[in-house]
CSV table of C-alpha atoms and ligand atoms in Angstrom, one decimal:
chain,number,residue,atom,x,y,z
A,1,MET,CA,-41.8,17.2,26.1
A,2,GLN,CA,-39.3,16.7,23.3
A,3,GLY,CA,-35.6,17.1,23.5
A,4,ILE,CA,-33.5,17.9,26.5
A,5,HIS,CA,-34.7,20.0,29.6
A,6,LEU,CA,-32.9,21.1,32.7
A,7,ASP,CA,-34.8,20.9,36.0
A,8,ILE,CA,-33.2,23.0,38.7
A,9,SER,CA,-35.8,22.7,41.2
A,10,GLY,CA,-33.5,20.4,43.4
A,11,THR,CA,-31.0,23.5,43.8
A,12,GLU,CA,-33.7,25.9,45.2
A,13,ASN,CA,-32.6,25.2,48.8
A,14,PHE,CA,-28.9,25.9,48.0
A,15,VAL,CA,-28.8,28.7,45.4
A,16,THR,CA,-30.6,31.9,45.6
A,17,ASN,CA,-32.2,34.0,42.8
A,18,GLU,CA,-29.8,36.9,43.7
A,19,GLU,CA,-26.8,34.5,43.3
A,20,ILE,CA,-28.2,33.5,39.9
A,21,LYS,CA,-28.7,37.2,38.8
A,22,ALA,CA,-25.2,38.1,40.0
A,23,MET,CA,-23.8,35.0,38.0
A,24,GLU,CA,-25.6,36.0,34.8
A,25,GLU,CA,-23.3,38.9,34.2
A,26,GLU,CA,-20.2,36.6,34.3
A,27,ILE,CA,-21.9,34.0,32.1
A,28,LEU,CA,-22.6,36.6,29.5
A,29,LYS,CA,-19.1,37.9,29.6
A,30,ALA,CA,-17.9,34.4,29.0
A,31,HIS,CA,-20.5,34.1,26.2
A,32,ASP,CA,-19.1,37.2,24.5
A,33,MET,CA,-15.5,36.0,24.8
A,34,LEU,CA,-16.5,32.8,23.2
A,35,GLN,CA,-18.5,34.4,20.4
A,36,SER,CA,-15.9,37.1,19.8
A,37,LYS,CA,-13.1,34.4,20.0
A,38,SER,CA,-11.2,36.7,22.4
A,39,GLY,CA,-10.8,34.5,25.5
A,40,LYS,CA,-8.1,32.1,26.6
A,41,GLY,CA,-7.5,29.3,24.0
A,42,LYS,CA,-9.3,31.3,21.4
A,43,GLU,CA,-7.4,29.3,18.7
A,44,MET,CA,-9.0,26.1,19.8
A,45,LEU,CA,-12.7,26.9,19.1
A,46,GLY,CA,-13.2,24.9,15.9
A,47,TRP,CA,-15.6,22.6,17.8
A,48,MET,CA,-18.2,25.3,17.8
A,49,ASP,CA,-18.6,25.3,14.1
A,50,LEU,CA,-18.3,21.5,13.5
A,51,PRO,CA,-22.1,20.6,13.2
A,52,SER,CA,-22.8,23.4,10.6
A,53,ASN,CA,-19.5,23.3,8.7
A,54,ARG,CA,-19.8,19.7,7.4
A,55,ASP,CA,-17.4,18.4,4.9
A,56,GLU,CA,-19.6,16.3,2.7
A,57,ASP,CA,-16.7,14.7,1.0
A,58,GLU,CA,-15.2,13.6,4.2
A,59,ILE,CA,-18.6,12.3,5.3
A,60,LYS,CA,-18.8,10.3,2.2
A,61,ARG,CA,-15.4,8.9,2.7
A,62,ILE,CA,-16.2,7.9,6.3
A,63,LYS,CA,-19.1,6.0,5.2
A,64,GLU,CA,-17.2,4.3,2.5
A,65,CYS,CA,-14.4,3.2,4.7
A,66,ALA,CA,-16.9,2.1,7.4
A,67,SER,CA,-18.5,-0.2,4.9
A,68,ARG,CA,-15.1,-1.6,3.8
A,69,ILE,CA,-14.1,-2.2,7.6
A,70,GLN,CA,-17.4,-4.0,8.1
A,71,LYS,CA,-16.8,-6.2,5.1
A,72,GLN,CA,-13.1,-7.0,5.8
A,73,SER,CA,-13.3,-7.5,9.7
A,74,ASP,CA,-14.6,-9.7,12.4
A,75,VAL,CA,-13.1,-7.2,14.8
A,76,PHE,CA,-12.5,-3.5,14.5
A,77,VAL,CA,-9.9,-2.2,17.0
A,78,VAL,CA,-10.0,1.4,17.9
A,79,ILE,CA,-6.7,2.6,19.3
A,80,GLY,CA,-6.7,5.8,21.3
A,81,ILE,CA,-6.7,7.4,24.7
A,82,GLY,CA,-8.5,10.3,26.4
A,83,GLY,CA,-10.4,12.4,23.9
A,84,SER,CA,-9.2,10.1,21.2
A,85,TYR,CA,-11.7,7.4,22.2
A,86,LEU,CA,-14.1,8.4,25.0
A,87,GLY,CA,-16.6,10.0,22.8
A,88,ALA,CA,-16.8,7.2,20.2
A,89,LYS,CA,-17.0,4.6,23.0
A,90,ALA,CA,-19.7,6.6,24.8
A,91,ILE,CA,-21.9,7.0,21.7
A,92,ILE,CA,-21.5,3.4,20.6
A,93,ASP,CA,-22.4,2.1,24.1
A,94,LEU,CA,-25.6,4.2,24.0
A,95,PHE,CA,-26.8,2.9,20.8
A,96,SER,CA,-25.9,-0.7,21.0
A,97,ASN,CA,-27.1,-3.8,22.7
A,98,THR,CA,-25.8,-4.2,26.2
A,99,PHE,CA,-24.1,-7.5,25.3
A,100,ASN,CA,-23.0,-6.3,21.9
A,101,ASN,CA,-19.6,-7.8,21.9
A,102,MET,CA,-21.0,-11.2,22.8
A,103,LEU,CA,-23.4,-11.2,19.9
A,104,THR,CA,-22.5,-12.9,16.5
A,105,TYR,CA,-21.6,-10.7,13.5
A,106,ASN,CA,-25.0,-11.5,11.9
A,107,GLN,CA,-26.9,-10.4,15.1
A,108,ARG,CA,-24.9,-7.2,15.3
A,109,LYS,CA,-24.5,-6.6,11.6
A,110,TYR,CA,-21.1,-5.1,12.0
A,111,PRO,CA,-17.7,-6.2,13.5
A,112,GLN,CA,-17.0,-6.5,17.2
A,113,ILE,CA,-15.6,-3.2,18.3
A,114,ILE,CA,-12.7,-3.2,20.8
A,115,PHE,CA,-11.1,-0.1,22.2
A,116,ALA,CA,-7.3,-0.4,22.9
A,117,GLY,CA,-4.3,1.8,23.4
A,118,ASN,CA,-6.0,3.4,26.4
A,119,ASN,CA,-3.7,1.8,29.0
A,120,LEU,CA,-0.2,0.5,29.4
A,121,SER,CA,-1.3,-3.0,30.7
A,122,GLY,CA,0.7,-5.9,29.4
A,123,LYS,CA,-2.0,-8.2,30.2
A,124,TYR,CA,-4.6,-6.3,28.3
A,125,LEU,CA,-2.4,-6.1,25.1
A,126,ARG,CA,-1.2,-9.7,25.4
A,127,ASN,CA,-4.8,-11.0,25.8
A,128,LEU,CA,-5.8,-8.8,22.9
A,129,VAL,CA,-3.2,-10.2,20.6
A,130,GLU,CA,-4.1,-13.7,21.5
A,131,TYR,CA,-7.8,-12.9,20.9
A,132,LEU,CA,-7.1,-11.5,17.4
A,133,GLU,CA,-5.0,-14.5,16.4
A,134,ASP,CA,-7.8,-16.2,14.5
A,135,LYS,CA,-9.8,-13.2,13.6
A,136,ASP,CA,-9.9,-10.9,10.6
A,137,PHE,CA,-9.4,-7.4,11.9
A,138,SER,CA,-8.7,-3.9,11.0
A,139,ILE,CA,-7.4,-0.9,13.1
A,140,ASN,CA,-8.4,2.7,13.5
A,141,VAL,CA,-5.5,4.5,15.3
A,142,ILE,CA,-6.3,7.8,16.6
A,143,SER,CA,-3.9,10.3,18.1
A,144,LYS,CA,-3.8,14.1,17.4
A,145,SER,CA,-0.3,14.5,18.6
A,146,GLY,CA,0.7,11.3,16.9
A,147,LYS,CA,3.1,10.5,19.7
A,148,THR,CA,1.1,9.5,22.8
A,149,LEU,CA,2.8,6.3,24.3
A,150,GLU,CA,-0.3,4.3,25.1
A,151,PRO,CA,-1.7,4.2,21.5
A,152,ALA,CA,1.8,4.2,20.0
A,153,VAL,CA,2.7,1.1,21.8
A,154,THR,CA,-0.5,-0.7,20.9
A,155,PHE,CA,-0.4,0.4,17.3
A,156,ARG,CA,3.2,-0.8,16.8
A,157,THR,CA,2.3,-4.3,18.2
A,158,LEU,CA,-1.0,-4.8,16.2
A,159,ARG,CA,0.6,-3.3,13.0
A,160,LEU,CA,3.1,-6.1,13.2
A,161,VAL,CA,0.4,-8.7,13.8
A,162,LEU,CA,-1.5,-7.3,10.7
A,163,GLU,CA,1.7,-7.4,8.6
A,164,GLU,CA,2.4,-10.9,9.6
A,165,LYS,CA,-1.1,-12.1,8.9
A,166,TYR,CA,-1.8,-10.2,5.7
A,167,GLY,CA,1.6,-9.1,4.4
A,168,ILE,CA,2.6,-5.4,4.1
A,169,ARG,CA,0.1,-4.5,1.3
A,170,GLY,CA,-2.8,-6.4,3.0
A,171,ALA,CA,-2.1,-4.7,6.3
A,172,CYS,CA,-2.1,-1.3,4.7
A,173,GLU,CA,-5.7,-1.9,3.5
A,174,ARG,CA,-6.7,-2.5,7.1
A,175,ILE,CA,-5.1,0.3,8.9
A,176,TYR,CA,-7.1,3.6,9.2
A,177,VAL,CA,-5.2,6.6,10.8
A,178,THR,CA,-6.9,9.7,12.3
A,179,THR,CA,-4.3,12.3,13.2
A,180,ASP,CA,-3.0,15.7,12.4
A,181,LYS,CA,-3.2,17.1,8.9
A,182,GLU,CA,0.5,17.7,8.4
A,183,LYS,CA,2.8,16.8,11.4
A,184,GLY,CA,3.6,14.2,13.9
A,185,ILE,CA,5.1,10.7,13.8
A,186,LEU,CA,1.8,9.0,13.1
A,187,HIS,CA,1.0,11.3,10.3
A,188,ASP,CA,4.5,10.5,8.7
A,189,ILE,CA,3.9,6.8,9.1
A,190,ALA,CA,0.6,7.1,7.5
A,191,VAL,CA,1.9,9.0,4.5
A,192,LYS,CA,4.9,6.8,4.0
A,193,ASN,CA,2.7,3.7,4.1
A,194,GLU,CA,-0.2,5.2,2.3
A,195,TYR,CA,-2.6,4.3,5.0
A,196,GLU,CA,-6.1,5.7,4.6
A,197,MET,CA,-6.0,9.0,6.8
A,198,PHE,CA,-8.6,11.2,8.4
A,199,VAL,CA,-7.7,14.6,9.9
A,200,ILE,CA,-8.3,16.0,13.4
A,201,PRO,CA,-8.6,19.8,12.7
A,202,ASN,CA,-5.9,22.0,14.3
A,203,ASP,CA,-8.3,24.1,16.1
A,204,ILE,CA,-10.1,21.2,18.0
A,205,GLY,CA,-8.6,19.6,21.1
A,206,GLY,CA,-9.0,15.9,21.8
A,207,ARG,CA,-11.8,16.2,24.3
A,208,TYR,CA,-13.8,18.3,21.9
A,209,SER,CA,-13.3,16.1,19.0
A,210,VAL,CA,-16.1,13.6,19.1
A,211,LEU,CA,-18.0,15.0,16.2
A,212,THR,CA,-14.8,14.9,14.0
A,213,PRO,CA,-13.7,11.6,12.3
A,214,VAL,CA,-12.3,10.7,15.8
A,215,GLY,CA,-15.9,9.8,16.7
A,216,LEU,CA,-17.5,9.5,13.4
A,217,LEU,CA,-15.6,6.7,11.9
A,218,PRO,CA,-16.1,4.3,14.8
A,219,MET,CA,-19.8,5.4,15.0
A,220,ALA,CA,-20.3,4.6,11.2
A,221,VAL,CA,-18.7,1.1,11.7
A,222,ALA,CA,-21.3,0.6,14.4
A,223,ASN,CA,-24.1,1.6,11.9
A,224,ILE,CA,-24.9,4.7,13.9
A,225,GLU,CA,-26.7,7.5,12.0
A,226,PHE,CA,-24.1,10.1,12.8
A,227,GLU,CA,-25.7,12.7,10.6
A,228,ASP,CA,-28.7,12.8,13.0
A,229,ILE,CA,-26.3,13.4,15.7
A,230,LEU,CA,-24.7,16.2,13.8
A,231,ASP,CA,-28.2,17.6,13.2
A,232,GLY,CA,-29.0,17.6,17.0
A,233,ALA,CA,-25.7,19.2,17.6
A,234,GLN,CA,-26.4,21.8,15.1
A,235,PHE,CA,-29.8,22.6,16.7
A,236,ALA,CA,-28.0,22.7,20.1
A,237,SER,CA,-25.4,25.2,18.9
A,238,TYR,CA,-28.2,27.5,17.9
A,239,LEU,CA,-30.3,26.8,21.0
A,240,TYR,CA,-27.5,27.3,23.5
A,241,ASN,CA,-26.4,30.5,22.0
A,242,ASP,CA,-29.2,32.6,23.6
A,243,ARG,CA,-27.9,35.4,25.9
A,244,SER,CA,-30.8,35.0,28.3
A,245,LEU,CA,-30.0,32.7,31.2
A,246,GLU,CA,-33.7,32.1,31.6
A,247,LEU,CA,-34.0,30.6,28.0
A,248,ASN,CA,-30.5,29.1,27.9
A,249,GLU,CA,-30.5,26.0,30.0
A,250,CYS,CA,-26.9,25.2,29.1
A,251,TYR,CA,-25.8,28.6,30.6
A,252,MET,CA,-28.1,28.0,33.6
A,253,TYR,CA,-26.4,24.8,34.2
A,254,ALA,CA,-23.0,26.4,34.1
A,255,ALA,CA,-24.2,29.3,36.3
A,256,ILE,CA,-25.6,27.1,39.1
A,257,ARG,CA,-22.5,24.7,39.1
A,258,ASN,CA,-20.2,27.8,39.5
A,259,ILE,CA,-22.4,29.3,42.3
A,260,LEU,CA,-22.3,26.0,44.1
A,261,TYR,CA,-18.6,25.8,43.7
A,262,ARG,CA,-18.0,29.3,45.1
A,263,ASN,CA,-20.2,28.1,48.1
A,264,GLY,CA,-17.8,25.3,48.8
A,265,VAL,CA,-19.6,22.5,46.9
A,266,ASN,CA,-16.7,21.5,44.7
A,267,ILE,CA,-17.6,18.0,43.5
A,268,GLU,CA,-20.0,17.2,40.7
A,269,LEU,CA,-21.4,13.7,40.3
A,270,LEU,CA,-22.8,13.1,37.0
A,271,ALA,CA,-25.3,10.3,37.6
A,272,SER,CA,-27.5,8.0,35.3
A,273,TYR,CA,-29.8,5.2,35.9
A,274,GLU,CA,-29.1,3.7,32.6
A,275,PRO,CA,-25.9,1.6,32.5
A,276,SER,CA,-25.3,2.3,28.9
A,277,PHE,CA,-24.5,6.0,30.0
A,278,LYS,CA,-21.3,4.6,31.8
A,279,TYR,CA,-18.9,5.8,29.1
A,280,PHE,CA,-20.8,9.0,28.5
A,281,ILE,CA,-20.1,9.8,32.1
A,282,GLU,CA,-16.5,8.9,31.5
A,283,TRP,CA,-16.5,11.3,28.5
A,284,PHE,CA,-18.0,14.1,30.7
A,285,LYS,CA,-15.3,13.5,33.4
A,286,GLN,CA,-12.6,13.9,30.9
A,287,LEU,CA,-14.1,17.0,29.2
A,288,PHE,CA,-14.6,18.8,32.5
A,289,GLY,CA,-11.6,17.4,34.3
A,290,GLU,CA,-9.0,18.5,31.7
A,291,SER,CA,-10.9,21.7,30.9
A,292,GLU,CA,-11.3,23.1,34.5
A,293,GLY,CA,-8.8,21.6,36.7
A,294,LYS,CA,-6.1,24.3,36.6
A,295,GLU,CA,-4.3,26.9,38.7
A,296,ASN,CA,-5.5,25.0,41.9
A,297,LYS,CA,-9.1,25.6,40.9
A,298,GLY,CA,-11.9,23.4,39.4
A,299,ILE,CA,-15.0,21.4,40.1
A,300,PHE,CA,-14.0,17.8,40.6
A,301,PRO,CA,-16.0,15.8,38.0
A,302,ALA,CA,-17.0,12.4,39.2
A,303,GLY,CA,-19.6,9.9,38.0
A,304,VAL,CA,-22.0,7.3,39.4
A,305,ASN,CA,-24.1,4.6,37.9
A,306,TYR,CA,-27.4,4.1,39.7
A,307,THR,CA,-28.9,2.2,41.1
A,308,THR,CA,-25.6,0.0,41.1
A,309,ASP,CA,-23.6,2.8,43.0
A,310,LEU,CA,-26.3,3.5,45.5
A,311,HIS,CA,-25.0,0.3,47.1
A,312,SER,CA,-21.4,1.5,47.2
A,313,MET,CA,-21.3,5.3,47.2
A,314,GLY,CA,-24.9,6.0,48.4
A,315,GLN,CA,-23.9,6.2,52.1
A,316,MET,CA,-21.2,8.7,51.3
A,317,ILE,CA,-23.4,10.8,49.1
A,318,GLN,CA,-26.3,10.8,51.5
A,319,GLU,CA,-24.4,11.5,54.7
A,320,GLY,CA,-20.8,12.3,53.9
A,321,ARG,CA,-19.1,15.7,53.8
A,322,ARG,CA,-21.6,18.1,52.2
A,323,ASN,CA,-19.4,19.3,49.3
A,324,ILE,CA,-21.1,17.3,46.5
A,325,PHE,CA,-23.8,18.2,44.0
A,326,GLU,CA,-25.4,15.9,41.6
A,327,THR,CA,-26.4,16.3,38.0
A,328,VAL,CA,-28.6,13.4,36.8
A,329,ILE,CA,-29.3,12.3,33.3
A,330,ASN,CA,-32.9,11.1,33.3
A,331,VAL,CA,-34.3,9.4,30.3
A,332,GLU,CA,-38.0,10.1,30.3
A,333,LYS,CA,-39.4,7.5,27.9
A,334,ASP,CA,-41.1,4.4,29.3
A,335,ARG,CA,-39.8,1.8,27.0
A,336,SER,CA,-41.7,-1.2,28.1
A,337,PHE,CA,-38.6,-3.4,27.3
A,338,ILE,CA,-39.6,-5.9,30.0
A,339,THR,CA,-42.1,-6.3,32.8
A,340,LEU,CA,-42.0,-8.2,36.0
A,341,PRO,CA,-43.9,-11.5,35.7
A,342,GLU,CA,-46.6,-12.6,38.2
A,343,LEU,CA,-45.9,-15.5,40.4
A,344,GLU,CA,-48.7,-17.7,41.5
A,345,ASN,CA,-47.3,-18.4,44.9
A,346,ASP,CA,-45.6,-14.9,45.3
A,347,ASP,CA,-42.9,-16.6,47.3
A,348,ASP,CA,-40.6,-13.7,46.9
A,349,GLY,CA,-43.3,-11.2,47.7
A,350,LEU,CA,-42.9,-9.1,44.6
A,351,ASN,CA,-46.4,-9.5,43.2
A,352,TYR,CA,-47.2,-6.0,44.2
A,353,LEU,CA,-44.8,-5.1,41.3
A,354,ALA,CA,-46.1,-7.9,38.8
A,355,GLY,CA,-46.9,-6.3,35.4
A,356,LYS,CA,-44.8,-3.2,36.1
A,357,ASP,CA,-42.1,-2.1,33.6
A,358,ILE,CA,-38.6,-2.5,35.0
A,359,ASP,CA,-37.9,1.1,33.8
A,360,PHE,CA,-41.0,2.2,35.9
A,361,ILE,CA,-39.4,0.6,38.9
A,362,ASN,CA,-36.0,2.3,38.0
A,363,LYS,CA,-37.8,5.6,37.7
A,364,GLN,CA,-39.3,5.3,41.2
A,365,ALA,CA,-35.7,4.6,42.5
A,366,PHE,CA,-34.6,7.8,40.7
A,367,LEU,CA,-37.4,9.9,42.1
A,368,GLY,CA,-36.8,8.4,45.6
A,369,THR,CA,-33.1,9.0,45.5
A,370,VAL,CA,-33.3,12.6,44.2
A,371,LYS,CA,-35.6,13.4,47.1
A,372,ALA,CA,-33.4,11.8,49.7
A,373,HIS,CA,-30.3,13.4,48.4
A,374,VAL,CA,-31.8,16.9,48.3
A,375,ASP,CA,-33.2,16.4,51.8
A,376,GLY,CA,-29.8,15.2,52.8
A,377,GLY,CA,-28.1,18.4,51.5
A,378,VAL,CA,-27.0,17.4,48.1
A,379,PRO,CA,-28.0,20.1,45.5
A,380,ASN,CA,-29.5,18.4,42.4
A,381,MET,CA,-30.0,19.3,38.8
A,382,ILE,CA,-31.8,17.0,36.4
A,383,ILE,CA,-31.1,16.8,32.7
A,384,ASN,CA,-34.4,15.3,31.3
A,385,ILE,CA,-34.0,13.6,28.0
A,386,ASP,CA,-37.2,12.4,26.4
A,387,ASP,CA,-35.5,9.5,24.6
A,388,ILE,CA,-32.1,8.2,23.7
A,389,ASN,CA,-32.0,9.0,20.0
A,390,GLU,CA,-29.2,10.3,17.8
A,391,TYR,CA,-30.7,13.9,17.6
A,392,ASN,CA,-31.0,14.2,21.4
A,393,VAL,CA,-27.5,12.8,22.0
A,394,GLY,CA,-26.1,15.3,19.5
A,395,GLN,CA,-27.8,18.0,21.6
A,396,LEU,CA,-26.5,16.6,24.8
A,397,ILE,CA,-22.9,16.6,23.5
A,398,VAL,CA,-23.1,20.4,22.7
A,399,PHE,CA,-24.9,21.0,25.9
A,400,PHE,CA,-21.9,19.8,27.9
A,401,GLU,CA,-19.2,21.1,25.6
A,402,LYS,CA,-20.6,24.6,25.7
A,403,ALA,CA,-21.3,24.5,29.4
A,404,CYS,CA,-17.7,23.4,29.9
A,405,ALA,CA,-16.3,26.2,28.0
A,406,ILE,CA,-18.4,28.8,29.7
A,407,SER,CA,-17.6,27.3,33.1
A,408,GLY,CA,-13.9,27.4,32.4
A,409,TYR,CA,-14.1,31.1,31.4
A,410,VAL,CA,-16.2,31.9,34.5
A,411,LEU,CA,-13.5,30.0,36.5
A,412,GLY,CA,-10.8,32.1,34.9
A,413,VAL,CA,-8.9,29.2,33.3
A,414,ASN,CA,-8.1,28.3,29.7
A,415,PRO,CA,-10.7,25.5,29.1
A,416,PHE,CA,-8.8,24.3,26.0
A,417,ASP,CA,-5.3,23.3,27.2
A,418,GLN,CA,-4.0,20.6,29.4
A,419,PRO,CA,-0.5,21.6,30.6
A,420,GLY,CA,-0.8,19.4,33.6
A,421,VAL,CA,-1.0,16.2,31.7
A,422,GLU,CA,2.6,16.6,30.7
A,423,ALA,CA,4.1,16.2,34.2
A,424,TYR,CA,3.5,12.5,34.4
A,425,LYS,CA,4.7,12.0,30.9
A,426,THR,CA,8.0,13.8,31.5
A,427,ASN,CA,8.7,11.7,34.5
A,428,MET,CA,7.7,8.5,32.9
A,429,MET,CA,9.8,9.2,29.8
A,430,ASP,CA,12.8,10.0,32.0
A,431,LEU,CA,12.4,6.7,33.8
A,432,LEU,CA,11.9,4.8,30.6
A,433,ARG,CA,15.0,6.3,29.1
A,434,LYS,CA,17.1,5.7,32.2
A,435,GLU,CA,16.1,2.0,32.1
A,436,ASN,CA,17.6,1.6,28.6
B,501,PA5,O1,-8.4,16.0,25.3
B,501,PA5,C1,-7.2,15.9,25.2
B,501,PA5,O2,-6.5,16.7,24.5
B,501,PA5,C2,-6.5,14.6,25.6
B,501,PA5,O3,-7.3,13.8,26.4
B,501,PA5,C3,-6.0,13.7,24.4
B,501,PA5,O4,-7.1,13.5,23.7
B,501,PA5,C4,-5.2,12.5,24.8
B,501,PA5,O5,-4.2,12.9,25.7
B,501,PA5,C5,-4.8,11.7,23.6
B,501,PA5,O6,-3.9,12.6,22.9
B,501,PA5,P1,-3.6,12.3,21.4
B,501,PA5,O7,-4.8,12.3,20.7
B,501,PA5,O8,-2.6,13.3,21.0
B,501,PA5,O9,-2.9,10.9,21.4
């Protein structure tokens, strides 16, 4: 089967047809609010039109800049935090070699990509500066507000390193800024210094921005066919607009997670058996966490990487408090990357698996775990993807974005703001000013 398909059979013991029927009405109300742009945060719905409203000039400029960055850099540093980096990191990890940053430029065919400005660790920044000392590098600093402290601190530091290395003019050719169209400190710095600039549209929030230049420029540097991702996203925008819950798997997912939440199951674990989904799970956590966690409400989004985490979190999931449900991303294609060799003396007793694809073994772990978890009282949904390709990943992005918006409306919150994030910032700024 092609594309993405939701399997809800693992929720049958926990969710009734009557509950789904009753929830359908609320989902459709949320759908109507989204379509008529009449719900909370209605001014932040630009992400819905992104895949179809492509700016061809911008796409051309992104590709040109990516090619320039590839030529001028051993290392490309993407500076940003939250929605300003997670999407790009997630997609690049999905499509690149597991040991990408350890390969040579010639093996990779593009610069090493390092994400920075997503923490305030002195060790991280110091080590980065030391690492860059003998490398040719360029920077893409991404911040919609243009004033977030983590990327700002990193940008100031690396901008000076660039200026010392290449002079003011040379540095200018290596700094790419992605920010607001007309306001903000970063915007002003970019204009004043004539840095190459890309715009995050006003009506798109950070966590919904992966298909804007925020995600597209880093993807292009990593040689990812981002137009295929946009095609998949465009198809998904059409597919997941159907008013029928039966036909619209995105809405069915939103419905079931809300039913479970109302039944006291308030933690969602997004799980994958493929380690390269690690940052996709981080992207998901941010998308749902910042969108739904408001007014003392919200499903707590968590993530697990299997089978690794079966050896750390498995016990808790299997037998802990029954307030967890699991959504598993399952990649169906058997890739035959590597099979287990046969050993003549079979001293490790594994010959019964000899010749088997490691992905096949992983698949049995997946099937066995789903059964154990469902039997143990953990409702389970499976998002089956036939293959990890650009088109499917585009579809998956919209699946989660749309489900998140609909879920937020069903929950009764504004899924497009993040007022709670300000609290720590205010305290931190007060403390930093006091210290001065
Ligand atoms: O989703 C969001 O809005 C946030 O996670 C932001 O992306 C994050 O706080 C970074 O903000 P900015 O891009 O303004 O630096």
